[in-house]
Amino acid sequence: MKTSALTKKNFITALISMIIALSITGCSDDKEKTLAAKPETTTAVHNPFDHSHDTPVTDIQKHKFEHDFAKQCVQRELKHSSNKETDAAQYTQPCLCIATFLMKDLTAEEAEKFIGEHKNAQSLVIKYENAAYHCLQQNTHPKGPDFSRAPQVN
């Protein structure tokens, strides 16, 4: 019997000491640490994934980019086409939508690389996939067969 009483006392003591230890560490005051940390976070940290908006893109560059990109998009789609005249009219609208979508978030570096060097930046390739998804989802899909109706009996 003494062993069980001693075990109960040890268990209660351990439980109370854990509660006190957790409550003391849980009630720490972090205000001094956040005040000291604020001046460090105000310094500009270079993020390679975020493009800078320091150099603005002019409207002329955006307009030229829009038309050049749409033209390049149509030419790329017509490369494997059998009926180029019909397909050119079909691809013009989506390609212009994609170019307009890309133009909204165009950086000066991307514009210079595309217009000046005639190269596609990797960031443009990523944005292109997003823009293509956005623009091509706007098209209504043809209505498929409706299997929910009861068959008509003649």
CSV table of N, CA and C in Angstrom, one decimal:
chain,number,residue,atom,x,y,z
A,1,MET,N,0.8,-1.2,0.0
A,1,MET,CA,0.0,0.0,0.0
A,1,MET,C,0.8,1.3,0.0
A,2,LYS,N,2.0,1.2,0.6
A,2,LYS,CA,2.8,2.4,0.7
A,2,LYS,C,3.3,2.8,-0.7
A,3,THR,N,3.6,1.8,-1.5
A,3,THR,CA,4.1,2.1,-2.8
A,3,THR,C,3.0,2.9,-3.7
A,4,SER,N,1.8,2.5,-3.5
A,4,SER,CA,0.8,3.3,-4.3
A,4,SER,C,0.6,4.7,-3.8
A,5,ALA,N,0.6,4.9,-2.5
A,5,ALA,CA,0.5,6.2,-2.0
A,5,ALA,C,1.7,7.1,-2.4
A,6,LEU,N,2.9,6.5,-2.4
A,6,LEU,CA,4.1,7.2,-2.8
A,6,LEU,C,4.0,7.5,-4.3
A,7,THR,N,3.5,6.7,-5.1
A,7,THR,CA,3.4,6.9,-6.5
A,7,THR,C,2.3,8.0,-6.8
A,8,LYS,N,1.3,8.0,-6.1
A,8,LYS,CA,0.3,9.0,-6.3
A,8,LYS,C,0.8,10.4,-5.9
A,9,LYS,N,1.6,10.5,-4.9
A,9,LYS,CA,2.2,11.8,-4.5
A,9,LYS,C,3.2,12.2,-5.5
A,10,ASN,N,4.0,11.3,-6.0
A,10,ASN,CA,5.0,11.6,-7.1
A,10,ASN,C,4.3,12.1,-8.3
A,11,PHE,N,3.2,11.4,-8.7
A,11,PHE,CA,2.5,11.8,-9.9
A,11,PHE,C,1.9,13.1,-9.8
A,12,ILE,N,1.3,13.4,-8.6
A,12,ILE,CA,0.6,14.7,-8.4
A,12,ILE,C,1.7,15.8,-8.4
A,13,THR,N,2.8,15.6,-7.8
A,13,THR,CA,3.9,16.5,-7.7
A,13,THR,C,4.5,16.8,-9.1
A,14,ALA,N,4.7,15.8,-9.9
A,14,ALA,CA,5.1,15.9,-11.3
A,14,ALA,C,4.1,16.7,-12.1
A,15,LEU,N,2.9,16.4,-12.0
A,15,LEU,CA,1.8,17.1,-12.7
A,15,LEU,C,1.8,18.6,-12.4
A,16,ILE,N,1.8,18.9,-11.1
A,16,ILE,CA,1.8,20.3,-10.7
A,16,ILE,C,3.0,21.0,-11.1
A,17,SER,N,4.2,20.4,-11.1
A,17,SER,CA,5.4,21.1,-11.5
A,17,SER,C,5.4,21.3,-13.1
A,18,MET,N,4.8,20.4,-13.8
A,18,MET,CA,4.7,20.6,-15.3
A,18,MET,C,3.7,21.7,-15.6
A,19,ILE,N,2.6,21.8,-14.9
A,19,ILE,CA,1.7,22.9,-15.1
A,19,ILE,C,2.3,24.3,-14.8
A,20,ILE,N,3.1,24.3,-13.7
A,20,ILE,CA,3.7,25.6,-13.3
A,20,ILE,C,4.8,26.0,-14.4
A,21,ALA,N,5.6,25.0,-14.8
A,21,ALA,CA,6.6,25.2,-15.8
A,21,ALA,C,6.0,25.7,-17.1
A,22,LEU,N,5.0,25.1,-17.6
A,22,LEU,CA,4.3,25.5,-18.8
A,22,LEU,C,3.7,26.9,-18.7
A,23,SER,N,3.1,27.2,-17.6
A,23,SER,CA,2.4,28.5,-17.4
A,23,SER,C,3.5,29.6,-17.4
A,24,ILE,N,4.6,29.3,-16.8
A,24,ILE,CA,5.7,30.4,-16.7
A,24,ILE,C,6.2,30.7,-18.1
A,25,THR,N,6.5,29.6,-18.8
A,25,THR,CA,7.1,29.9,-20.2
A,25,THR,C,6.0,30.4,-21.1
A,26,GLY,N,4.7,30.1,-20.9
A,26,GLY,CA,3.7,30.6,-21.8
A,26,GLY,C,3.3,32.0,-21.5
A,27,CYS,N,3.7,32.6,-20.4
A,27,CYS,CA,3.4,34.0,-20.0
A,27,CYS,C,4.6,34.9,-20.3
A,28,SER,N,5.5,34.5,-21.1
A,28,SER,CA,6.7,35.4,-21.3
A,28,SER,C,6.2,36.6,-22.1
A,29,ASP,N,6.9,37.7,-21.9
A,29,ASP,CA,6.6,39.0,-22.6
A,29,ASP,C,7.5,39.2,-23.8
A,30,ASP,N,7.0,39.2,-25.0
A,30,ASP,CA,7.8,39.3,-26.2
A,30,ASP,C,7.9,40.8,-26.7
A,31,LYS,N,7.4,41.7,-26.0
A,31,LYS,CA,7.3,43.1,-26.5
A,31,LYS,C,8.7,43.7,-26.7
A,32,GLU,N,9.6,43.4,-25.8
A,32,GLU,CA,11.0,43.9,-26.0
A,32,GLU,C,11.7,43.3,-27.2
A,33,LYS,N,11.4,42.0,-27.5
A,33,LYS,CA,12.0,41.4,-28.7
A,33,LYS,C,11.4,41.9,-29.9
A,34,THR,N,10.1,42.2,-30.0
A,34,THR,CA,9.6,42.7,-31.2
A,34,THR,C,10.0,44.2,-31.5
A,35,LEU,N,10.2,45.0,-30.4
A,35,LEU,CA,10.7,46.3,-30.6
A,35,LEU,C,12.1,46.3,-31.1
A,36,ALA,N,12.9,45.4,-30.7
A,36,ALA,CA,14.3,45.3,-31.1
A,36,ALA,C,14.4,44.7,-32.5
A,37,ALA,N,13.4,43.9,-32.9
A,37,ALA,CA,13.4,43.3,-34.2
A,37,ALA,C,12.9,44.2,-35.3
A,38,LYS,N,12.1,45.2,-35.0
A,38,LYS,CA,11.5,46.0,-36.0
A,38,LYS,C,12.5,46.8,-36.8
A,39,PRO,N,13.5,47.4,-36.3
A,39,PRO,CA,14.5,48.1,-37.1
A,39,PRO,C,15.2,47.2,-38.1
A,40,GLU,N,15.4,45.9,-37.8
A,40,GLU,CA,16.0,45.0,-38.7
A,40,GLU,C,15.1,44.6,-39.9
A,41,THR,N,13.8,44.6,-39.6
A,41,THR,CA,12.9,44.2,-40.7
A,41,THR,C,12.6,45.4,-41.7
A,42,THR,N,12.9,46.6,-41.3
A,42,THR,CA,12.6,47.7,-42.1
A,42,THR,C,13.7,47.9,-43.2
A,43,THR,N,14.8,47.2,-43.1
A,43,THR,CA,15.8,47.3,-44.1
A,43,THR,C,15.4,46.4,-45.3
A,44,ALA,N,15.7,46.8,-46.5
A,44,ALA,CA,15.2,46.1,-47.7
A,44,ALA,C,16.0,44.9,-47.9
A,45,VAL,N,15.3,43.8,-48.0
A,45,VAL,CA,15.9,42.5,-48.2
A,45,VAL,C,15.6,42.1,-49.6
A,46,HIS,N,16.7,41.7,-50.4
A,46,HIS,CA,16.5,41.4,-51.8
A,46,HIS,C,15.8,40.0,-51.9
A,47,ASN,N,14.7,40.0,-52.6
A,47,ASN,CA,13.9,38.8,-52.8
A,47,ASN,C,14.1,38.5,-54.3
A,48,PRO,N,14.7,37.5,-54.7
A,48,PRO,CA,14.9,37.2,-56.1
A,48,PRO,C,13.6,36.8,-56.9
A,49,PHE,N,12.6,36.5,-56.1
A,49,PHE,CA,11.4,36.1,-56.8
A,49,PHE,C,10.4,37.2,-57.0
A,50,ASP,N,10.7,38.4,-56.4
A,50,ASP,CA,9.9,39.6,-56.5
A,50,ASP,C,10.5,40.5,-57.5
A,51,HIS,N,9.8,40.9,-58.5
A,51,HIS,CA,10.4,41.9,-59.5
A,51,HIS,C,10.2,43.3,-59.0
A,52,SER,N,11.2,44.1,-59.3
A,52,SER,CA,11.1,45.5,-58.8
A,52,SER,C,10.2,46.3,-59.7
A,53,HIS,N,9.5,47.2,-59.1
A,53,HIS,CA,8.7,48.2,-59.8
A,53,HIS,C,9.3,49.5,-59.9
A,54,ASP,N,10.7,49.6,-59.7
A,54,ASP,CA,11.4,50.8,-59.7
A,54,ASP,C,11.4,51.5,-61.1
A,55,THR,N,11.6,50.7,-62.1
A,55,THR,CA,11.7,51.3,-63.5
A,55,THR,C,10.3,51.0,-64.1
A,56,PRO,N,9.6,52.1,-64.4
A,56,PRO,CA,8.2,51.9,-64.9
A,56,PRO,C,8.3,51.6,-66.4
A,57,VAL,N,7.4,50.8,-66.9
A,57,VAL,CA,7.3,50.5,-68.3
A,57,VAL,C,6.4,51.5,-68.9
A,58,THR,N,6.8,52.1,-70.0
A,58,THR,CA,6.0,53.1,-70.7
A,58,THR,C,4.9,52.5,-71.4
A,59,ASP,N,3.9,53.3,-71.7
A,59,ASP,CA,2.7,52.9,-72.4
A,59,ASP,C,3.1,52.4,-73.8
A,60,ILE,N,4.1,53.1,-74.4
A,60,ILE,CA,4.5,52.7,-75.8
A,60,ILE,C,5.1,51.3,-75.8
A,61,GLN,N,5.9,51.0,-74.7
A,61,GLN,CA,6.5,49.7,-74.6
A,61,GLN,C,5.4,48.6,-74.4
A,62,LYS,N,4.5,49.0,-73.6
A,62,LYS,CA,3.4,48.0,-73.3
A,62,LYS,C,2.6,47.7,-74.5
A,63,HIS,N,2.3,48.8,-75.3
A,63,HIS,CA,1.5,48.6,-76.5
A,63,HIS,C,2.3,47.8,-77.6
A,64,LYS,N,3.6,48.1,-77.7
A,64,LYS,CA,4.4,47.3,-78.7
A,64,LYS,C,4.5,45.9,-78.2
A,65,PHE,N,4.7,45.7,-76.9
A,65,PHE,CA,4.7,44.3,-76.4
A,65,PHE,C,3.4,43.5,-76.7
A,66,GLU,N,2.3,44.2,-76.4
A,66,GLU,CA,1.0,43.5,-76.6
A,66,GLU,C,0.9,43.1,-78.1
A,67,HIS,N,1.1,43.9,-79.0
A,67,HIS,CA,1.0,43.6,-80.4
A,67,HIS,C,2.0,42.6,-80.9
A,68,ASP,N,3.3,42.7,-80.5
A,68,ASP,CA,4.3,41.8,-80.9
A,68,ASP,C,4.1,40.4,-80.3
A,69,PHE,N,3.6,40.4,-79.0
A,69,PHE,CA,3.4,39.1,-78.4
A,69,PHE,C,2.2,38.4,-79.0
A,70,ALA,N,1.1,39.1,-79.3
A,70,ALA,CA,0.0,38.5,-80.0
A,70,ALA,C,0.3,38.0,-81.4
A,71,LYS,N,1.1,38.8,-82.1
A,71,LYS,CA,1.6,38.3,-83.4
A,71,LYS,C,2.4,37.1,-83.3
A,72,GLN,N,3.3,37.0,-82.4
A,72,GLN,CA,4.2,35.9,-82.2
A,72,GLN,C,3.4,34.6,-81.8
A,73,CYS,N,2.4,34.9,-80.9
A,73,CYS,CA,1.5,33.8,-80.5
A,73,CYS,C,0.7,33.2,-81.6
A,74,VAL,N,0.2,34.0,-82.5
A,74,VAL,CA,-0.6,33.5,-83.7
A,74,VAL,C,0.4,32.8,-84.6
A,75,GLN,N,1.6,33.3,-84.8
A,75,GLN,CA,2.5,32.6,-85.7
A,75,GLN,C,2.9,31.2,-85.1
A,76,ARG,N,3.1,31.2,-83.8
A,76,ARG,CA,3.4,29.9,-83.2
A,76,ARG,C,2.3,28.9,-83.3
A,77,GLU,N,1.1,29.3,-83.2
A,77,GLU,CA,-0.1,28.4,-83.3
A,77,GLU,C,-0.3,28.0,-84.8
A,78,LEU,N,0.0,28.9,-85.7
A,78,LEU,CA,-0.1,28.5,-87.1
A,78,LEU,C,1.0,27.7,-87.7
A,79,LYS,N,2.0,27.4,-86.9
A,79,LYS,CA,3.1,26.7,-87.4
A,79,LYS,C,2.7,25.2,-87.8
A,80,HIS,N,1.8,24.6,-87.1
A,80,HIS,CA,1.4,23.3,-87.4
A,80,HIS,C,-0.1,23.2,-87.9
A,81,SER,N,-0.5,24.3,-88.5
A,81,SER,CA,-1.9,24.4,-89.0
A,81,SER,C,-1.9,24.0,-90.4
A,82,SER,N,-3.0,23.4,-90.8
A,82,SER,CA,-3.2,23.0,-92.2
A,82,SER,C,-4.0,24.1,-93.0
A,83,ASN,N,-4.9,24.8,-92.4
A,83,ASN,CA,-5.6,25.8,-93.0
A,83,ASN,C,-5.3,27.2,-92.3
A,84,LYS,N,-4.3,27.8,-92.7
A,84,LYS,CA,-3.7,29.0,-92.0
A,84,LYS,C,-4.6,30.2,-92.0
A,85,GLU,N,-5.4,30.4,-93.0
A,85,GLU,CA,-6.3,31.6,-93.1
A,85,GLU,C,-7.4,31.5,-92.1
A,86,THR,N,-8.0,30.3,-92.0
A,86,THR,CA,-9.2,30.1,-91.1
A,86,THR,C,-8.6,30.1,-89.7
A,87,ASP,N,-7.5,29.4,-89.4
A,87,ASP,CA,-7.0,29.3,-88.1
A,87,ASP,C,-6.4,30.6,-87.6
A,88,ALA,N,-5.9,31.5,-88.5
A,88,ALA,CA,-5.4,32.8,-88.1
A,88,ALA,C,-6.5,33.6,-87.4
A,89,ALA,N,-7.7,33.6,-88.0
A,89,ALA,CA,-8.8,34.4,-87.5
A,89,ALA,C,-9.2,33.8,-86.1
A,90,GLN,N,-9.1,32.5,-86.0
A,90,GLN,CA,-9.6,31.8,-84.8
A,90,GLN,C,-8.6,32.0,-83.6
A,91,TYR,N,-7.3,32.1,-83.9
A,91,TYR,CA,-6.3,32.3,-82.9
A,91,TYR,C,-6.0,33.8,-82.5
A,92,THR,N,-6.5,34.7,-83.3
A,92,THR,CA,-6.2,36.1,-83.0
A,92,THR,C,-6.8,36.6,-81.7
A,93,GLN,N,-8.0,36.2,-81.4
A,93,GLN,CA,-8.7,36.7,-80.2
A,93,GLN,C,-8.1,36.1,-79.0
A,94,PRO,N,-7.8,34.8,-78.8
A,94,PRO,CA,-7.2,34.3,-77.6
A,94,PRO,C,-5.8,34.8,-77.4
A,95,CYS,N,-5.0,35.0,-78.5
A,95,CYS,CA,-3.6,35.5,-78.4
A,95,CYS,C,-3.6,36.9,-77.9
A,96,LEU,N,-4.6,37.7,-78.4
A,96,LEU,CA,-4.6,39.1,-78.0
A,96,LEU,C,-5.1,39.2,-76.5
A,97,CYS,N,-5.9,38.3,-76.1
A,97,CYS,CA,-6.3,38.3,-74.7
A,97,CYS,C,-5.2,37.9,-73.8
A,98,ILE,N,-4.4,36.9,-74.2
A,98,ILE,CA,-3.2,36.5,-73.4
A,98,ILE,C,-2.2,37.7,-73.4
A,99,ALA,N,-1.9,38.3,-74.5
A,99,ALA,CA,-1.0,39.5,-74.5
A,99,ALA,C,-1.5,40.6,-73.6
A,100,THR,N,-2.7,40.9,-73.6
A,100,THR,CA,-3.3,41.9,-72.7
A,100,THR,C,-3.2,41.5,-71.3
A,101,PHE,N,-3.4,40.3,-71.0
A,101,PHE,CA,-3.3,39.8,-69.6
A,101,PHE,C,-1.8,39.9,-69.1
A,102,LEU,N,-0.9,39.5,-70.0
A,102,LEU,CA,0.5,39.6,-69.6
A,102,LEU,C,1.0,41.1,-69.5
A,103,MET,N,0.4,42.0,-70.3
A,103,MET,CA,0.8,43.4,-70.3
A,103,MET,C,0.5,44.0,-69.0
A,104,LYS,N,-0.5,43.6,-68.2
A,104,LYS,CA,-0.9,44.2,-67.0
A,104,LYS,C,0.2,44.2,-65.9
A,105,ASP,N,1.0,43.1,-65.9
A,105,ASP,CA,2.0,42.9,-64.9
A,105,ASP,C,3.4,42.8,-65.5
A,106,LEU,N,3.6,43.6,-66.6
A,106,LEU,CA,4.8,43.6,-67.4
A,106,LEU,C,5.9,44.4,-66.6
A,107,THR,N,7.1,43.9,-66.5
A,107,THR,CA,8.2,44.6,-65.9
A,107,THR,C,9.1,45.2,-67.0
A,108,ALA,N,9.9,46.2,-66.6
A,108,ALA,CA,10.8,46.8,-67.6
A,108,ALA,C,11.8,45.8,-68.2
A,109,GLU,N,12.3,44.9,-67.3
A,109,GLU,CA,13.3,43.9,-67.8
A,109,GLU,C,12.6,42.9,-68.8
A,110,GLU,N,11.4,42.5,-68.5
A,110,GLU,CA,10.7,41.6,-69.4
A,110,GLU,C,10.4,42.3,-70.8
A,111,ALA,N,10.0,43.5,-70.7
A,111,ALA,CA,9.7,44.3,-71.9
A,111,ALA,C,11.0,44.5,-72.8
A,112,GLU,N,12.1,44.8,-72.1
A,112,GLU,CA,13.4,45.0,-72.8
A,112,GLU,C,13.9,43.7,-73.4
A,113,LYS,N,13.7,42.7,-72.7
A,113,LYS,CA,14.2,41.4,-73.2
A,113,LYS,C,13.4,40.9,-74.4
A,114,PHE,N,12.0,41.1,-74.3
A,114,PHE,CA,11.2,40.7,-75.4
A,114,PHE,C,11.3,41.6,-76.6
A,115,ILE,N,11.2,42.9,-76.4
A,115,ILE,CA,11.2,43.8,-77.5
A,115,ILE,C,12.6,44.0,-78.1
A,116,GLY,N,13.6,44.2,-77.2
A,116,GLY,CA,14.9,44.5,-77.7
A,116,GLY,C,15.7,43.3,-78.2
A,117,GLU,N,15.7,42.2,-77.3
A,117,GLU,CA,16.5,41.0,-77.6
A,117,GLU,C,15.7,39.9,-78.3
A,118,HIS,N,14.4,40.1,-78.4
A,118,HIS,CA,13.5,39.1,-79.0
A,118,HIS,C,13.6,37.7,-78.3
A,119,LYS,N,13.7,37.8,-77.0
A,119,LYS,CA,13.8,36.5,-76.2
A,119,LYS,C,12.7,36.6,-75.2
A,120,ASN,N,12.2,35.4,-74.8
A,120,ASN,CA,11.2,35.3,-73.8
A,120,ASN,C,11.9,35.0,-72.4
A,121,ALA,N,11.6,35.9,-71.5
A,121,ALA,CA,12.1,35.7,-70.1
A,121,ALA,C,11.4,34.5,-69.5
A,122,GLN,N,12.0,33.8,-68.5
A,122,GLN,CA,11.4,32.7,-67.9
A,122,GLN,C,10.1,33.1,-67.1
A,123,SER,N,10.2,34.3,-66.6
A,123,SER,CA,9.0,34.8,-65.9
A,123,SER,C,7.8,35.0,-66.8
A,124,LEU,N,8.1,35.4,-68.1
A,124,LEU,CA,7.0,35.5,-69.1
A,124,LEU,C,6.4,34.1,-69.4
A,125,VAL,N,7.2,33.1,-69.4
A,125,VAL,CA,6.8,31.8,-69.7
A,125,VAL,C,5.8,31.3,-68.6
A,126,ILE,N,6.1,31.6,-67.4
A,126,ILE,CA,5.3,31.2,-66.3
A,126,ILE,C,4.0,32.0,-66.3
A,127,LYS,N,4.1,33.3,-66.6
A,127,LYS,CA,2.9,34.2,-66.7
A,127,LYS,C,2.0,33.8,-67.9
A,128,TYR,N,2.7,33.3,-68.9
A,128,TYR,CA,1.9,32.9,-70.1
A,128,TYR,C,1.0,31.8,-69.8
A,129,GLU,N,1.5,30.8,-69.0
A,129,GLU,CA,0.6,29.6,-68.7
A,129,GLU,C,-0.6,30.1,-67.9
A,130,ASN,N,-0.4,31.0,-67.0
A,130,ASN,CA,-1.5,31.5,-66.2
A,130,ASN,C,-2.5,32.3,-67.1
A,131,ALA,N,-1.9,33.1,-68.0
A,131,ALA,CA,-2.8,34.0,-68.8
A,131,ALA,C,-3.6,33.1,-69.8
A,132,ALA,N,-2.9,32.1,-70.4
A,132,ALA,CA,-3.6,31.1,-71.3
A,132,ALA,C,-4.7,30.4,-70.6
A,133,TYR,N,-4.5,30.0,-69.4
A,133,TYR,CA,-5.6,29.3,-68.6
A,133,TYR,C,-6.7,30.3,-68.4
A,134,HIS,N,-6.4,31.5,-68.0
A,134,HIS,CA,-7.4,32.6,-67.8
A,134,HIS,C,-8.2,32.9,-69.0
A,135,CYS,N,-7.6,33.1,-70.1
A,135,CYS,CA,-8.2,33.5,-71.4
A,135,CYS,C,-9.0,32.4,-72.0
A,136,LEU,N,-8.5,31.2,-72.0
A,136,LEU,CA,-9.2,30.1,-72.6
A,136,LEU,C,-10.3,29.6,-71.8
A,137,GLN,N,-10.4,29.9,-70.5
A,137,GLN,CA,-11.5,29.5,-69.7
A,137,GLN,C,-12.7,30.3,-70.0
A,138,GLN,N,-12.5,31.5,-70.6
A,138,GLN,CA,-13.7,32.4,-70.9
A,138,GLN,C,-14.5,31.8,-72.0
A,139,ASN,N,-14.0,31.0,-72.9
A,139,ASN,CA,-14.7,30.5,-74.0
A,139,ASN,C,-15.8,29.5,-73.4
A,140,THR,N,-17.0,29.5,-74.0
A,140,THR,CA,-18.0,28.6,-73.6
A,140,THR,C,-17.7,27.3,-74.3
A,141,HIS,N,-17.9,26.2,-73.6
A,141,HIS,CA,-17.7,24.9,-74.2
A,141,HIS,C,-19.0,24.4,-74.9
A,142,PRO,N,-18.9,23.7,-76.0
A,142,PRO,CA,-20.1,23.2,-76.6
A,142,PRO,C,-20.9,22.3,-75.7
A,143,LYS,N,-22.2,22.3,-75.8
A,143,LYS,CA,-23.0,21.6,-74.9
A,143,LYS,C,-22.9,20.1,-75.3
A,144,GLY,N,-22.6,19.3,-74.3
A,144,GLY,CA,-22.5,17.8,-74.5
A,144,GLY,C,-23.8,17.2,-74.4
A,145,PRO,N,-23.8,15.9,-74.6
A,145,PRO,CA,-25.1,15.1,-74.6
A,145,PRO,C,-25.7,15.2,-73.2
A,146,ASP,N,-27.0,15.2,-73.2
A,146,ASP,CA,-27.8,15.3,-71.9
A,146,ASP,C,-28.4,13.9,-71.7
A,147,PHE,N,-27.8,13.1,-70.8
A,147,PHE,CA,-28.3,11.8,-70.5
A,147,PHE,C,-29.3,11.7,-69.4
A,148,SER,N,-29.7,12.9,-68.8
A,148,SER,CA,-30.6,12.9,-67.7
A,148,SER,C,-32.1,12.8,-68.2
A,149,ARG,N,-32.3,13.1,-69.5
A,149,ARG,CA,-33.7,13.1,-70.0
A,149,ARG,C,-34.1,11.6,-70.3
A,150,ALA,N,-35.4,11.4,-70.2
A,150,ALA,CA,-36.0,10.1,-70.5
A,150,ALA,C,-36.0,10.0,-72.0
A,151,PRO,N,-35.8,8.8,-72.5
A,151,PRO,CA,-35.8,8.6,-74.0
A,151,PRO,C,-37.2,8.8,-74.5
A,152,GLN,N,-37.3,9.3,-75.7
A,152,GLN,CA,-38.6,9.5,-76.3
A,152,GLN,C,-39.1,8.2,-77.0
A,153,VAL,N,-40.3,7.9,-76.8
A,153,VAL,CA,-40.9,6.7,-77.4
A,153,VAL,C,-41.7,7.1,-78.6
A,154,ASN,N,-41.5,6.5,-79.8
A,154,ASN,CA,-42.3,6.9,-81.0
A,154,ASN,C,-43.6,6.1,-81.0
